[in-house]
mmCIF file of C-alpha atoms in Angstrom:
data_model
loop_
_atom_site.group_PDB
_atom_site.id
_atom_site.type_symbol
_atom_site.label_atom_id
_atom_site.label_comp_id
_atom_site.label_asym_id
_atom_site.label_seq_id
_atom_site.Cartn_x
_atom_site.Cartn_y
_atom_site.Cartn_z
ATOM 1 C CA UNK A 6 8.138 0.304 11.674
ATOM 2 C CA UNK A 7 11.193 2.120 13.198
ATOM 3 C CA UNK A 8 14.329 2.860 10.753
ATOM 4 C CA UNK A 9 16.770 5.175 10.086
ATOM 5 C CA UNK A 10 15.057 6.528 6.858
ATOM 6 C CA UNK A 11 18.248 8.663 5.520
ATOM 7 C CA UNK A 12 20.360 7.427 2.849
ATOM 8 C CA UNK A 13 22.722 10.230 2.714
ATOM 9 C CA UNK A 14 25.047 10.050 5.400
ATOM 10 C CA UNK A 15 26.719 12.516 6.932
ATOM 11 C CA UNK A 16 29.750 10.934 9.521
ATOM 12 C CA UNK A 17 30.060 14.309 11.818
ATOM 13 C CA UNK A 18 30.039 13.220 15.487
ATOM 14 C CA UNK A 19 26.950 15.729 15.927
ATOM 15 C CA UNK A 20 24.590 14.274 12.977
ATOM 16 C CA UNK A 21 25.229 10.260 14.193
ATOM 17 C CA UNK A 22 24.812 11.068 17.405
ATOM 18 C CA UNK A 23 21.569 12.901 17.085
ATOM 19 C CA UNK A 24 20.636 9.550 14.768
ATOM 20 C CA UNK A 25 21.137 7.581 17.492
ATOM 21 C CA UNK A 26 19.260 9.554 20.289
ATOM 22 C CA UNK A 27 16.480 10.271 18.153
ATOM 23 C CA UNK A 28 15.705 6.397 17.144
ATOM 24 C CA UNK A 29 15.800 5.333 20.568
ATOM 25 C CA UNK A 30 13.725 8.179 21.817
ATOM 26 C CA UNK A 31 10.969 8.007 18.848
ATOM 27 C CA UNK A 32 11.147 3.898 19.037
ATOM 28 C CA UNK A 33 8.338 1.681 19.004
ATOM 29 C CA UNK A 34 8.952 -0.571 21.733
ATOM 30 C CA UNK A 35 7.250 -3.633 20.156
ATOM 31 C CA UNK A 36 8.498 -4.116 16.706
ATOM 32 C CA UNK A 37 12.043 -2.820 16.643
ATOM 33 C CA UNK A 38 12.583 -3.519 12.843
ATOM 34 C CA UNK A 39 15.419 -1.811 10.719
ATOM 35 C CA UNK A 40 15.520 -0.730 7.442
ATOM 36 C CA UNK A 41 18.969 -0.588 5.756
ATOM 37 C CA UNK A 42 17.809 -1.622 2.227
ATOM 38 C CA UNK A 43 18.665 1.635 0.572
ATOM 39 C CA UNK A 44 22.540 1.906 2.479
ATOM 40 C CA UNK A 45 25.690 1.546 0.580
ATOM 41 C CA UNK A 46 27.958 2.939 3.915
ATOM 42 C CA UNK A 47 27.005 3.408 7.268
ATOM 43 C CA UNK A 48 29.607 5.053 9.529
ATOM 44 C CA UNK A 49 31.543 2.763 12.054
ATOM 45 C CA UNK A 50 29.344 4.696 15.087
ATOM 46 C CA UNK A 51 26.147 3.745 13.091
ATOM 47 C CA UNK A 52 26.946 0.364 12.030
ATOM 48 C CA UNK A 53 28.177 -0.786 15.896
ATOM 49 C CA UNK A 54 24.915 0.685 17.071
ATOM 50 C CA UNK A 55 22.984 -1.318 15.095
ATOM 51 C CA UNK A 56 24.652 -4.015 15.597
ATOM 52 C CA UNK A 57 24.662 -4.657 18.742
ATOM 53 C CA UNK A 58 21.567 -3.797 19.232
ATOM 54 C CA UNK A 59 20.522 -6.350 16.815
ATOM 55 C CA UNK A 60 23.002 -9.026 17.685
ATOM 56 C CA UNK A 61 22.831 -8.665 21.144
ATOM 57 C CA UNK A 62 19.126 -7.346 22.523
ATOM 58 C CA UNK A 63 17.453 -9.422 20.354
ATOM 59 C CA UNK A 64 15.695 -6.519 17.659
ATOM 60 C CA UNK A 65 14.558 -7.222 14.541
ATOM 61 C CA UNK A 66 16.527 -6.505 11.258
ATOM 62 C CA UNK A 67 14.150 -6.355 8.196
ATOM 63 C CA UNK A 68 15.692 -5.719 4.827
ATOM 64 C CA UNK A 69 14.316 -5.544 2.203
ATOM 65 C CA UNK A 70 15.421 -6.691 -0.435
ATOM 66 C CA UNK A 71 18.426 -8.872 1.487
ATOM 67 C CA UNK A 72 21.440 -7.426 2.615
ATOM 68 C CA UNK A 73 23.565 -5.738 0.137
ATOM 69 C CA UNK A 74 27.293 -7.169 -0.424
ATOM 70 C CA UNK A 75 28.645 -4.080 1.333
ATOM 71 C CA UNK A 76 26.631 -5.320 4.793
ATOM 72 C CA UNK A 77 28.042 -8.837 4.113
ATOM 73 C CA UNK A 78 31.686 -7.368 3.643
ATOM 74 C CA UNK A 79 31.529 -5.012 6.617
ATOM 75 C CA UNK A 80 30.165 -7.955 9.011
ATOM 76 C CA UNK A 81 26.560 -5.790 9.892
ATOM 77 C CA UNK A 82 24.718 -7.151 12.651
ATOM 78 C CA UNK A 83 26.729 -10.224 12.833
ATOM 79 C CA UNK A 84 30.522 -9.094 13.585
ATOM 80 C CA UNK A 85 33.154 -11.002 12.965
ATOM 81 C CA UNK A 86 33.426 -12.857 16.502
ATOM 82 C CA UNK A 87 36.406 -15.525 16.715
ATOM 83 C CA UNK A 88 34.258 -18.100 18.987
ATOM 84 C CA UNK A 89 32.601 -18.275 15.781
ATOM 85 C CA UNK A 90 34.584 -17.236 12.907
ATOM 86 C CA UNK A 91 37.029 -19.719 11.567
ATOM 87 C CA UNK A 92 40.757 -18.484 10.591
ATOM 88 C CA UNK A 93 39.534 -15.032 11.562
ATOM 89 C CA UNK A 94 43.236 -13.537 11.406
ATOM 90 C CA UNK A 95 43.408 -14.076 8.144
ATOM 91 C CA UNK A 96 39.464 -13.207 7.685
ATOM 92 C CA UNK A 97 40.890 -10.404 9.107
ATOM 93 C CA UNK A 98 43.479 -9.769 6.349
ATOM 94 C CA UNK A 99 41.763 -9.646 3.843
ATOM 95 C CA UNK A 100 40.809 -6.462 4.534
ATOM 96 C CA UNK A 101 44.510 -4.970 3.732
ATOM 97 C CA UNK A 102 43.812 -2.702 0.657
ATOM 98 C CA UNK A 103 40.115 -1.499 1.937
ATOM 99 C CA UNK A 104 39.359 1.891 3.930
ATOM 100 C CA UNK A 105 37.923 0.066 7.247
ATOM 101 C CA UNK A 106 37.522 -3.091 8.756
ATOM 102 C CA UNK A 107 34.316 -5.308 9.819
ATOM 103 C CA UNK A 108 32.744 -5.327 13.060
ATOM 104 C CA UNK A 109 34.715 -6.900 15.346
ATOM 105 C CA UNK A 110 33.025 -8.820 18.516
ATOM 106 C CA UNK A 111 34.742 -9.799 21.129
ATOM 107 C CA UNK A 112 33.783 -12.042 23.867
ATOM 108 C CA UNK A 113 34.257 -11.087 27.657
ATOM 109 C CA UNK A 114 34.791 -14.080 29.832
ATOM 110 C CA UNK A 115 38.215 -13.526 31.745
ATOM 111 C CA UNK A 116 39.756 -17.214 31.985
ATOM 112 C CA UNK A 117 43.181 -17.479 30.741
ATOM 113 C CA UNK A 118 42.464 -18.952 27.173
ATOM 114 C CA UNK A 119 39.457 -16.235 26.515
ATOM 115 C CA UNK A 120 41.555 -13.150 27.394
ATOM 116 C CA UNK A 121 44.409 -14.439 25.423
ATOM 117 C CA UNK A 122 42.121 -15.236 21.851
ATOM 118 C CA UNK A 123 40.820 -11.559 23.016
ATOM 119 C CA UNK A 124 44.234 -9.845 23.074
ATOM 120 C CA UNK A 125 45.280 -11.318 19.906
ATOM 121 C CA UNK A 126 42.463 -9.982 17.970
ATOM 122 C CA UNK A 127 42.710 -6.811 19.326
ATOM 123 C CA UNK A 128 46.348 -6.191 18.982
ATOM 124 C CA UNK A 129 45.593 -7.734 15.416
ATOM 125 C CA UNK A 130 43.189 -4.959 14.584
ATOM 126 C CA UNK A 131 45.901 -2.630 15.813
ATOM 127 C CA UNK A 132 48.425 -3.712 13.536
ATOM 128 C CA UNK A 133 45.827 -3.503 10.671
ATOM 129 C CA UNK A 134 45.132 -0.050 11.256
ATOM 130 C CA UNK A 135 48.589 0.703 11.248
ATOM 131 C CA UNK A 136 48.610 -0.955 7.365
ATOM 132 C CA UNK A 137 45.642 1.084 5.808
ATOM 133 C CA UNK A 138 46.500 4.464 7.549
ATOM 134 C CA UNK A 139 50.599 4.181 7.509
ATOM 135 C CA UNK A 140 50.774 5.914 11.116
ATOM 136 C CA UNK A 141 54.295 5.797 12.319
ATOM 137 C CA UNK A 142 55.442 3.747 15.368
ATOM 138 C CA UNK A 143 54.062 6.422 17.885
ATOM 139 C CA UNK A 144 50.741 7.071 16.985
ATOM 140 C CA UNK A 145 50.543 3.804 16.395
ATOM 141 C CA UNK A 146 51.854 3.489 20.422
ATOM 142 C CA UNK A 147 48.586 5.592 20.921
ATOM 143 C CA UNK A 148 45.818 3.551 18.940
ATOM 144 C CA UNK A 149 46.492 0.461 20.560
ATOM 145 C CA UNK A 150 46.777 2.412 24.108
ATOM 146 C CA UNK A 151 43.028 3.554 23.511
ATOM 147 C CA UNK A 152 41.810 -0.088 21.709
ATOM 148 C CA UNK A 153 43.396 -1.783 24.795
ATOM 149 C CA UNK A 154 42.165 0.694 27.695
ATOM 150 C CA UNK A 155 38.499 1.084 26.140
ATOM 151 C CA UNK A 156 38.367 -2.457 25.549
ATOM 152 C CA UNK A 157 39.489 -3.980 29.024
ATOM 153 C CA UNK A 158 36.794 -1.237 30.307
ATOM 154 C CA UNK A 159 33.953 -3.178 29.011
ATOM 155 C CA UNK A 160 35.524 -6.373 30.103
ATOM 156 C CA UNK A 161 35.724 -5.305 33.432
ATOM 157 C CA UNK A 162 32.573 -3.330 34.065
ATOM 158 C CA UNK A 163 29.820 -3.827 31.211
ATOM 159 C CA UNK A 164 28.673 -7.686 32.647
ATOM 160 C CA UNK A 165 27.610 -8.649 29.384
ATOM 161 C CA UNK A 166 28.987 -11.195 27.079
ATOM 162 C CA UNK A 167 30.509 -8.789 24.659
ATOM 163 C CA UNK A 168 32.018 -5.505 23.480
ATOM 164 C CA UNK A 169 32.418 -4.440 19.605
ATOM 165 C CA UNK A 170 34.616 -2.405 17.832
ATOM 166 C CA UNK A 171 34.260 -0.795 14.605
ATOM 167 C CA UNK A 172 37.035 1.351 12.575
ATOM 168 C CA UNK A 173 36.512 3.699 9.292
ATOM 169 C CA UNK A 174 39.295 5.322 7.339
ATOM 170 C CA UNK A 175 38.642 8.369 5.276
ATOM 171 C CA UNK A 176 41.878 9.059 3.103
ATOM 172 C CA UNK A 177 40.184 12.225 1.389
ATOM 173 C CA UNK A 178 39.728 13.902 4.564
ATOM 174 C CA UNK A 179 42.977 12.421 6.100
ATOM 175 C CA UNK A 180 40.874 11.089 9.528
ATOM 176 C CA UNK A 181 40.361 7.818 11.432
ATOM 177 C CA UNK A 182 37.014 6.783 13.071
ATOM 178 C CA UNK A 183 37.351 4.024 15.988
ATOM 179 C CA UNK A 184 34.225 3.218 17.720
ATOM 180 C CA UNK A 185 34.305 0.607 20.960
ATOM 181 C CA UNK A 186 30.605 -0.320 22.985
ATOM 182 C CA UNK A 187 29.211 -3.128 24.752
ATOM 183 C CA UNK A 188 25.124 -3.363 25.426
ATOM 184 C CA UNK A 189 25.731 -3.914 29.274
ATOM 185 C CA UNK A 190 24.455 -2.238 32.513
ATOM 186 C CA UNK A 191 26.516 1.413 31.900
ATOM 187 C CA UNK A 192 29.100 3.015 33.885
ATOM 188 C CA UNK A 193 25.920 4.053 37.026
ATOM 189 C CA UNK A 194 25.319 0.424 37.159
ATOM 190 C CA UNK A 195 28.952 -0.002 38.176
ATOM 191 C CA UNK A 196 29.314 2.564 40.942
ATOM 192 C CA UNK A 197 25.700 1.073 42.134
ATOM 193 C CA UNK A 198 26.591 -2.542 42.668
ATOM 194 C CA UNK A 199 30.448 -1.785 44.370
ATOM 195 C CA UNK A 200 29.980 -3.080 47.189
ATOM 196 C CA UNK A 201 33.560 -2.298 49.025
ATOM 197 C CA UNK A 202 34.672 0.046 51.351
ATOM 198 C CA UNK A 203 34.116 3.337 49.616
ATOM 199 C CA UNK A 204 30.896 5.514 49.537
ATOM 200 C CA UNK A 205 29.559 5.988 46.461
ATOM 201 C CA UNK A 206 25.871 6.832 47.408
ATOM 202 C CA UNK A 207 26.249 10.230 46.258
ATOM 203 C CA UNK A 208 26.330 8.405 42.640
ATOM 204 C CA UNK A 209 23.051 8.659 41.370
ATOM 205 C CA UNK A 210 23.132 9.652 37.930
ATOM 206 C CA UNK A 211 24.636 8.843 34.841
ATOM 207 C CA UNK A 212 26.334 12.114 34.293
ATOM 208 C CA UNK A 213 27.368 12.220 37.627
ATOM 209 C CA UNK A 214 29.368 8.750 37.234
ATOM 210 C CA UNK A 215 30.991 9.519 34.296
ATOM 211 C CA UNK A 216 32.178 12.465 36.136
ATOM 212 C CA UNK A 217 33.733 10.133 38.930
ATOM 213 C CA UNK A 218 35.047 7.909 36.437
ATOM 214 C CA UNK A 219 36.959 10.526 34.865
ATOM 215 C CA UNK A 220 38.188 11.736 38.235
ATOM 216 C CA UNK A 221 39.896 8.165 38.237
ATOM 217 C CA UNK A 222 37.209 6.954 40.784
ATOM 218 C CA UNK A 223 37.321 3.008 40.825
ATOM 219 C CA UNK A 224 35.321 -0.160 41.305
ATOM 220 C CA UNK A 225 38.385 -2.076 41.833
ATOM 221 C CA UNK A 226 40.314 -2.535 44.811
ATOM 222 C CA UNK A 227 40.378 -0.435 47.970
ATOM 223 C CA UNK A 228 44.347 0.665 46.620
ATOM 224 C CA UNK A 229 43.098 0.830 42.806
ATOM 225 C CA UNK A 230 42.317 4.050 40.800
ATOM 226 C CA UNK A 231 41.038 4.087 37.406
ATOM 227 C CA UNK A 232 42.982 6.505 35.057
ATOM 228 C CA UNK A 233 42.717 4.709 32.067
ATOM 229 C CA UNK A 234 39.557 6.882 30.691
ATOM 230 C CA UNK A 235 40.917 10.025 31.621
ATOM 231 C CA UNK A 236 44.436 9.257 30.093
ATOM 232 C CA UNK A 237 42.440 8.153 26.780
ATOM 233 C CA UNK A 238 40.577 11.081 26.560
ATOM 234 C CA UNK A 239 43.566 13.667 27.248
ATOM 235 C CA UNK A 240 45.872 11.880 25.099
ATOM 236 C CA UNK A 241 43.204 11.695 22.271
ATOM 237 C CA UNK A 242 42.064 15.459 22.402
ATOM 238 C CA UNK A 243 45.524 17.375 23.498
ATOM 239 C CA UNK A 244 48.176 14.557 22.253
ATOM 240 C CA UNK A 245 46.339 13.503 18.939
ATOM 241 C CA UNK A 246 44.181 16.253 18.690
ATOM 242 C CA UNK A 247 41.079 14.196 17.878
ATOM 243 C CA UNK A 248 38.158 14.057 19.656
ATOM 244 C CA UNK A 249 36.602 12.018 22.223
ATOM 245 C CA UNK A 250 32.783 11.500 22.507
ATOM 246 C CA UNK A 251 31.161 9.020 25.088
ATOM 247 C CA UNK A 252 27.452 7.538 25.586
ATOM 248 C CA UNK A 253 26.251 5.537 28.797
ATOM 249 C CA UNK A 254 22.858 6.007 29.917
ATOM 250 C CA UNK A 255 21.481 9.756 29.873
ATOM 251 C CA UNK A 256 24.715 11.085 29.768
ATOM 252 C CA UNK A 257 26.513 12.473 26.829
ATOM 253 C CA UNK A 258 30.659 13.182 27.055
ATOM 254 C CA UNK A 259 31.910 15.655 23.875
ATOM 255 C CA UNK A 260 35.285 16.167 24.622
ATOM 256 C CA UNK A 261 35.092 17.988 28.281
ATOM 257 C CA UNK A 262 31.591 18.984 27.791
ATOM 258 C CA UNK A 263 29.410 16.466 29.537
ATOM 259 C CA UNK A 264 25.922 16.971 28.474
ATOM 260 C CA UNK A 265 22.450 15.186 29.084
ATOM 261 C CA UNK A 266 22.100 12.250 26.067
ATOM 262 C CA UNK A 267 18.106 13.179 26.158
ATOM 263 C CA UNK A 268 17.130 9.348 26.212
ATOM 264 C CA UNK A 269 18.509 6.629 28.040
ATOM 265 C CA UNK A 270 21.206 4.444 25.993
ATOM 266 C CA UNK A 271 21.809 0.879 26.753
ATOM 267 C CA UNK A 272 25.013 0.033 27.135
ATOM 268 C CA UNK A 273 28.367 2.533 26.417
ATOM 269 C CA UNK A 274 29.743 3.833 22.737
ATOM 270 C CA UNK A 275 32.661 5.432 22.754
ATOM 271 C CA UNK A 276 34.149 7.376 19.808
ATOM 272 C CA UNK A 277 37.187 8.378 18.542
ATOM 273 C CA UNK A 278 38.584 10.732 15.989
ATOM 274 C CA UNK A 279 41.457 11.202 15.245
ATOM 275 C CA UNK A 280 42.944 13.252 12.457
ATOM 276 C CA UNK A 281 46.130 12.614 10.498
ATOM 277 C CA UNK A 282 47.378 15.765 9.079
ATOM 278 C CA UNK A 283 47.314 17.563 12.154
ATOM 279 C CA UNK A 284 48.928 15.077 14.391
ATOM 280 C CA UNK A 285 51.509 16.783 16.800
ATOM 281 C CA UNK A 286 55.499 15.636 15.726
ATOM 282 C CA UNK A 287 56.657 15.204 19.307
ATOM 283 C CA UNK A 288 53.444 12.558 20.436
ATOM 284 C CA UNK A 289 54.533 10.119 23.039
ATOM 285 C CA UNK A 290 52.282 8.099 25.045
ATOM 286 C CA UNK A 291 54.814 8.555 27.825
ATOM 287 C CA UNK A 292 53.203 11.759 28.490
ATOM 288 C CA UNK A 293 50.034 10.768 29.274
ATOM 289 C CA UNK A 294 50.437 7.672 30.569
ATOM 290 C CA UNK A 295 51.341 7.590 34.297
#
């Protein structure tokens, strides 16, 4: 039986990370079965990764005993998913006074009436970060900049039928954790399929695309580059001084270190840290975003 056997956890980038790569390299590829019977908090990196591995590639979750009330509160494995979640704004509310929020799923189809129930939760998990951190207007400009950027990225390019989101407030420490992934085809998949007028046979690894992508290299139209991820990651690490980590595939992004993941991952994570005490007076989006 596979499971993540620690119950002391440790939220540094390094340690979930390492979690993450080990499981899926030491995996047994017929049973897939969890074990979170012994966890009273699982990070928002862990608890997306679960998640939507669970929810959306079909592995087993076997607790035992049942799930605790903090995996019922938190939304594990299910997410809270407004196709299926009745009144979810003010499901959503509820979570005013606590220190995170539950996992938030979000559906991908792009018809007028999806993207709009889409936008609206996201800019409504925006607003309730704002409310448990107390970030000022600017920062605040900055959050949603990243929710909105990282989140239209899986829309666009992960072809599956869903991207999570996942967000963790430590007031002791004084930093935020927001985590965004899908369980889709990767960013390689994406420069493999494109199909228009560019050349992107030299694309054949997944370190090597995230490389493009961060050069601004785009699927989209022939007149179309794609800054967004670059802009996120610069205005997280030198505007908000967080950090900015990235999975897809064998490739591993730390900030401007890109690094072999040591496993294949399915899908993207991307994680974000961002740390209130040190955040710079003078922050404006307007200097990152073009």
């Amino acid at each position: 039986m596979n499971q993540f056997r620690s119950t002391k956890w440790d939220h540094t980038i390094g340690y979930q990370i390492l979690l993450i790569r080990d499981f899926l390299r030491d995996r047994d590829e017929e049973t897939h079965h969890f074990d979170f019977s012994h966890f009273n908090f699982c990070p928002p990196m862990l608890s997306l990764f679960v998640s939507k591995l669970v929810k959306d590639n079909s592995f087993i979750f076997s607790p035992n005993p049942l799930k605790s009330s903090y995996h019922e509160t938190i939304c594990l494995l299910e997410g809270l998913d407004p196709d299926t979640t009745k009144d979810w704004k003010i499901h959503l509310e509820g979570y005013q006074q606590k220190t995170f929020l539950p996992l938030i799923r979000f559906g991908t189809k792009k018809d007028s009436e999806s993207a709009q129930i889409r936008n609206n939760l996201i800019s409504q998990v925006g607003q309730m970060i704002k409310s448990i951190t107390g970030i000022n207007a600017n920062f605040f400009s900055g959050v949603s900049y990243l929710l909105s950027e990282l989140s239209d990225n899986i829309v666009d390019h992960s072809l599956h039928s869903h991207g999570w989101i996942s967000f963790q407030y430590y007031p002791s420490d004084r930093f935020i954790d927001i985590c965004l992934g899908d369980s889709g085809y990767g960013v390689l998949a994406s420069y493999q399929r494109y199909s228009g007028p560019k050349d992107y046979s030299y694309i054949h690894s997944d370190k090597i695309a995230i490389g493009e992508m961060i050069k601004g290299e785009s699927t989209k139209k022939e007149d179309e580059r794609g800054f967004g991820f670059h802009t996120s990651r610069e205005m997280l690490i030198d505007g908000m001084g967080g950090n900015f980590s990235f999975i897809s595939g064998e490739a591993l992004l730390l900030n401007y270190k890109l690094l072999n993941f040591g496993t294949k991952f399915p899908g993207t994570l991307a994680h974000l840290r961002i740390p209130l005490r040190s955040l710079k007076s003078g922050f404006s989006i307007y200097d990152y975003v073009e």
